């Protein structure tokens, strides 16, 4: 069964460093998303991506964040200068249609020290 | 502001003891109501999508229903493997973002 994959599963970084989180969405999906979940809190939307551009972003997704689809299979989230409060689980998701269910990857646990 | 609220936050059930989880939503222009299951340290796993009031969907021991203000996830004769956090999320017309509730943490005791 097709699934969303994410690497790495756990990333530890120092405050101020750049990190890139990687995702491979389901192959025939066209809509891609990033969400995050701070420990003990709800899952929060960050950004959606369609047709090689951002279609929507939340207030959390400020200038420190960027997304890219560098090739036909990968979808990345870059945080330019990490802060302590960026520590969270980051989930990638994809869907075939905008209104349909989104399938989530296993997540990357980001720890900022 | 669009809101999704789930209750109860936590629930302990004896194996075989049926129960219901509630998700109430105050959103403008609901497009879809989604239920996911999340195990500790894992990503949300899709369960159901509901689009209109009166709609019901079933999968094994789970049944999801939708009214104009809330959705219920009924767990019939639960087993220990049904222990998880169940997440409710809504999308509205005009955007694709899932707005999640905080979840219902369910523990089923053998």
Coordinates of C-alpha atoms in Angstrom, one line a residue:
Chain A
X1 CA 0.0 0.0 0.0
X2 CA 1.4 3.4 -0.9
X3 CA 2.6 5.5 2.0
X4 CA 4.2 8.8 2.8
X5 CA 7.8 8.5 4.0
X6 CA 9.9 11.0 6.0
X7 CA 13.5 11.3 6.8
X8 CA 15.2 11.6 9.2
X9 CA 13.0 10.1 12.0
X10 CA 14.8 12.2 14.6
X11 CA 16.9 15.3 14.1
X12 CA 18.8 17.0 16.9
X13 CA 20.3 20.5 16.1
X14 CA 21.7 23.5 17.9
X15 CA 19.7 26.7 18.1
X16 CA 20.4 28.9 15.1
X17 CA 21.3 26.1 12.8
X18 CA 19.4 25.3 9.6
X19 CA 17.6 22.0 9.2
X20 CA 16.0 20.3 6.2
X21 CA 13.2 17.8 6.7
X22 CA 12.5 15.5 3.8
X23 CA 9.3 13.8 2.7
X24 CA 8.4 11.5 -0.2
X25 CA 4.6 11.9 -0.8
X26 CA 2.4 9.2 -2.3
X27 CA 3.4 9.0 -6.0
X28 CA 0.2 10.1 -7.7
X29 CA -0.7 12.8 -5.2
X30 CA -0.7 16.4 -6.2
X31 CA -1.3 18.3 -3.0
X32 CA 1.4 18.4 -0.3
X33 CA 1.3 19.6 3.3
X34 CA 3.4 20.2 6.4
X35 CA 2.0 20.1 9.9
X36 CA 3.7 20.1 13.3
X37 CA 2.7 18.8 16.7
X38 CA 4.4 20.2 19.8
X39 CA 4.5 17.6 22.6
X40 CA 1.1 17.4 24.3
X41 CA -0.6 19.8 21.9
X42 CA -2.8 19.6 18.8
X43 CA -1.6 19.0 15.3
X44 CA -1.1 22.4 13.6
X45 CA -1.1 23.3 9.9
X46 CA 2.0 25.0 8.5
X47 CA 1.7 25.1 4.7
X48 CA 0.1 23.5 1.7
X49 CA 1.8 23.2 -1.7
X50 CA 0.3 22.6 -5.1
X51 CA 1.5 23.0 -8.7
X52 CA 5.0 24.0 -7.5
X53 CA 3.9 26.8 -5.3
X54 CA 2.6 27.5 -1.8
X55 CA -1.3 27.5 -1.9
X56 CA -1.8 28.4 1.7
X57 CA 0.3 29.0 4.9
X58 CA -0.4 29.6 8.5
X59 CA 0.8 32.3 10.9
X60 CA 3.4 29.9 12.1
X61 CA 5.0 29.7 8.7
X62 CA 7.1 32.8 8.8
X63 CA 10.2 33.8 6.9
X64 CA 12.3 31.3 8.7
X65 CA 10.4 28.5 6.9
X66 CA 10.5 27.5 3.3
X67 CA 9.3 24.5 1.2
X68 CA 10.5 23.1 -2.0
X69 CA 9.8 20.2 -4.4
X70 CA 13.3 19.8 -5.7
X71 CA 12.5 16.9 -8.0
X72 CA 9.5 14.7 -9.0
X73 CA 9.4 12.8 -5.7
X74 CA 10.7 14.8 -2.8
X75 CA 9.1 17.6 -0.8
X76 CA 11.2 19.4 1.8
X77 CA 10.7 21.8 4.7
X78 CA 13.6 24.0 5.6
X79 CA 13.9 26.0 8.8
X80 CA 16.6 28.6 8.3
X81 CA 17.6 29.4 11.9
X82 CA 16.1 27.1 14.4
X83 CA 14.7 28.2 17.7
X84 CA 14.0 26.3 20.9
X85 CA 10.3 26.6 20.3
X86 CA 10.6 24.8 16.9
X87 CA 11.1 21.5 18.8
X88 CA 8.2 19.4 17.7
X89 CA 7.1 16.5 15.5
X90 CA 6.8 17.5 11.9
X91 CA 4.4 15.6 9.7
X92 CA 4.3 15.6 5.9
X93 CA 1.0 14.7 4.3
X94 CA -0.3 14.4 0.7
X95 CA -3.7 14.1 -1.0
X96 CA -4.8 13.4 -4.6
X97 CA -7.5 16.0 -4.6
X98 CA -7.8 19.2 -2.5
X99 CA -10.9 18.1 -0.7
X100 CA -10.0 14.5 -0.1
X101 CA -8.3 12.8 2.8
X102 CA -4.7 13.7 3.6
X103 CA -2.4 10.8 4.3
X104 CA 0.3 11.4 6.8
X105 CA 3.9 10.3 7.1
X106 CA 5.4 8.9 10.3
X107 CA 6.9 12.3 11.2
X108 CA 10.3 13.7 12.0
X109 CA 11.0 14.5 15.7
X110 CA 13.0 17.8 15.7
X111 CA 14.9 18.6 18.9
X112 CA 16.5 22.1 19.1
X113 CA 19.1 22.4 21.9
Chain B
X1 CA -12.3 31.7 14.5
X2 CA -12.8 28.1 13.3
X3 CA -12.7 25.7 16.2
X4 CA -12.8 21.9 16.7
X5 CA -13.3 20.7 20.2
X6 CA -13.2 17.0 21.3
X7 CA -14.5 15.4 24.5
X8 CA -13.7 13.6 26.6
X9 CA -10.0 14.3 26.6
X10 CA -9.3 10.9 28.0
X11 CA -11.3 7.7 28.4
X12 CA -10.6 4.4 30.0
X13 CA -12.8 1.5 28.8
X14 CA -13.0 -2.1 29.8
X15 CA -12.6 -4.5 26.9
X16 CA -16.1 -4.9 25.3
X17 CA -17.5 -1.6 26.9
X18 CA -18.9 0.4 24.0
X19 CA -18.6 4.2 24.1
X20 CA -18.7 7.4 22.0
X21 CA -16.3 10.2 21.4
X22 CA -17.5 13.7 20.6
X23 CA -16.2 16.3 18.2
X24 CA -18.0 19.6 18.0
X25 CA -17.1 22.1 15.4
X26 CA -17.7 25.8 14.9
X27 CA -16.5 26.5 11.4
X28 CA -17.9 28.6 8.6
X29 CA -18.7 26.5 5.6
X30 CA -17.7 22.9 6.6
X31 CA -16.3 21.0 3.6
X32 CA -15.3 17.8 5.3
X33 CA -15.0 16.3 8.8
X34 CA -12.1 13.8 9.2
X35 CA -11.3 11.2 11.8
X36 CA -7.7 10.0 12.3
X37 CA -6.1 7.6 14.7
X38 CA -2.8 8.4 16.2
X39 CA -0.5 6.0 18.1
X40 CA 2.2 7.4 20.4
X41 CA 5.1 8.8 18.4
X42 CA 3.4 8.1 15.1
X43 CA 1.7 10.1 12.4
X44 CA -2.1 10.3 12.2
X45 CA -3.7 7.4 10.4
X46 CA -6.8 8.2 8.3
X47 CA -10.0 6.6 9.3
X48 CA -13.1 8.4 7.9
X49 CA -14.3 11.4 6.0
X50 CA -17.8 12.7 6.4
X51 CA -19.2 15.4 4.1
X52 CA -22.8 16.0 5.0
X53 CA -25.1 15.9 8.0
X54 CA -26.7 12.5 8.4
X55 CA -23.8 10.7 6.8
X56 CA -22.4 7.6 8.6
X57 CA -19.2 5.5 7.9
X58 CA -18.2 2.2 9.5
X59 CA -15.0 0.3 9.7
X60 CA -14.7 -2.8 12.0
X61 CA -15.6 -1.6 15.5
X62 CA -15.7 2.0 14.6
X63 CA -18.6 4.1 13.3
X64 CA -18.5 7.8 12.6
X65 CA -21.6 10.0 12.3
X66 CA -22.1 13.7 11.5
X67 CA -24.7 16.3 12.4
X68 CA -24.7 20.0 11.6
X69 CA -22.8 20.8 14.8
X70 CA -20.8 17.7 15.8
X71 CA -19.5 14.3 14.9
X72 CA -19.4 11.1 16.9
X73 CA -17.0 8.2 16.8
X74 CA -18.7 5.2 18.2
X75 CA -16.5 2.4 19.4
X76 CA -18.4 -0.9 19.7
X77 CA -17.0 -3.7 21.9
X78 CA -13.5 -2.2 21.9
X79 CA -10.4 -4.4 22.2
X80 CA -7.0 -3.4 23.7
X81 CA -5.6 -2.7 20.2
X82 CA -8.2 0.1 19.8
X83 CA -6.2 2.0 22.4
X84 CA -5.0 5.2 20.7
X85 CA -5.7 8.9 20.4
X86 CA -8.5 9.7 18.0
X87 CA -8.2 13.0 16.2
X88 CA -11.0 14.9 14.6
X89 CA -10.3 17.6 12.0
X90 CA -12.3 19.9 9.7
X91 CA -11.7 21.5 6.4
X92 CA -13.7 24.5 5.1
X93 CA -14.4 25.8 1.7
X94 CA -11.7 28.1 0.4
X95 CA -8.7 26.3 1.9
X96 CA -7.3 22.8 2.3
X97 CA -5.9 23.0 5.8
X98 CA -7.0 20.4 8.4
X99 CA -8.0 22.1 11.6
X100 CA -7.5 19.5 14.3
X101 CA -9.0 19.1 17.8
X102 CA -6.8 18.0 20.7
X103 CA -7.9 14.4 20.5
X104 CA -9.6 11.8 22.5
X105 CA -7.1 9.5 24.3
X106 CA -8.7 6.1 24.6
X107 CA -7.3 3.3 26.7
X108 CA -9.0 -0.1 26.5
X109 CA -8.2 -2.4 29.5
X110 CA -8.2 -6.2 29.0

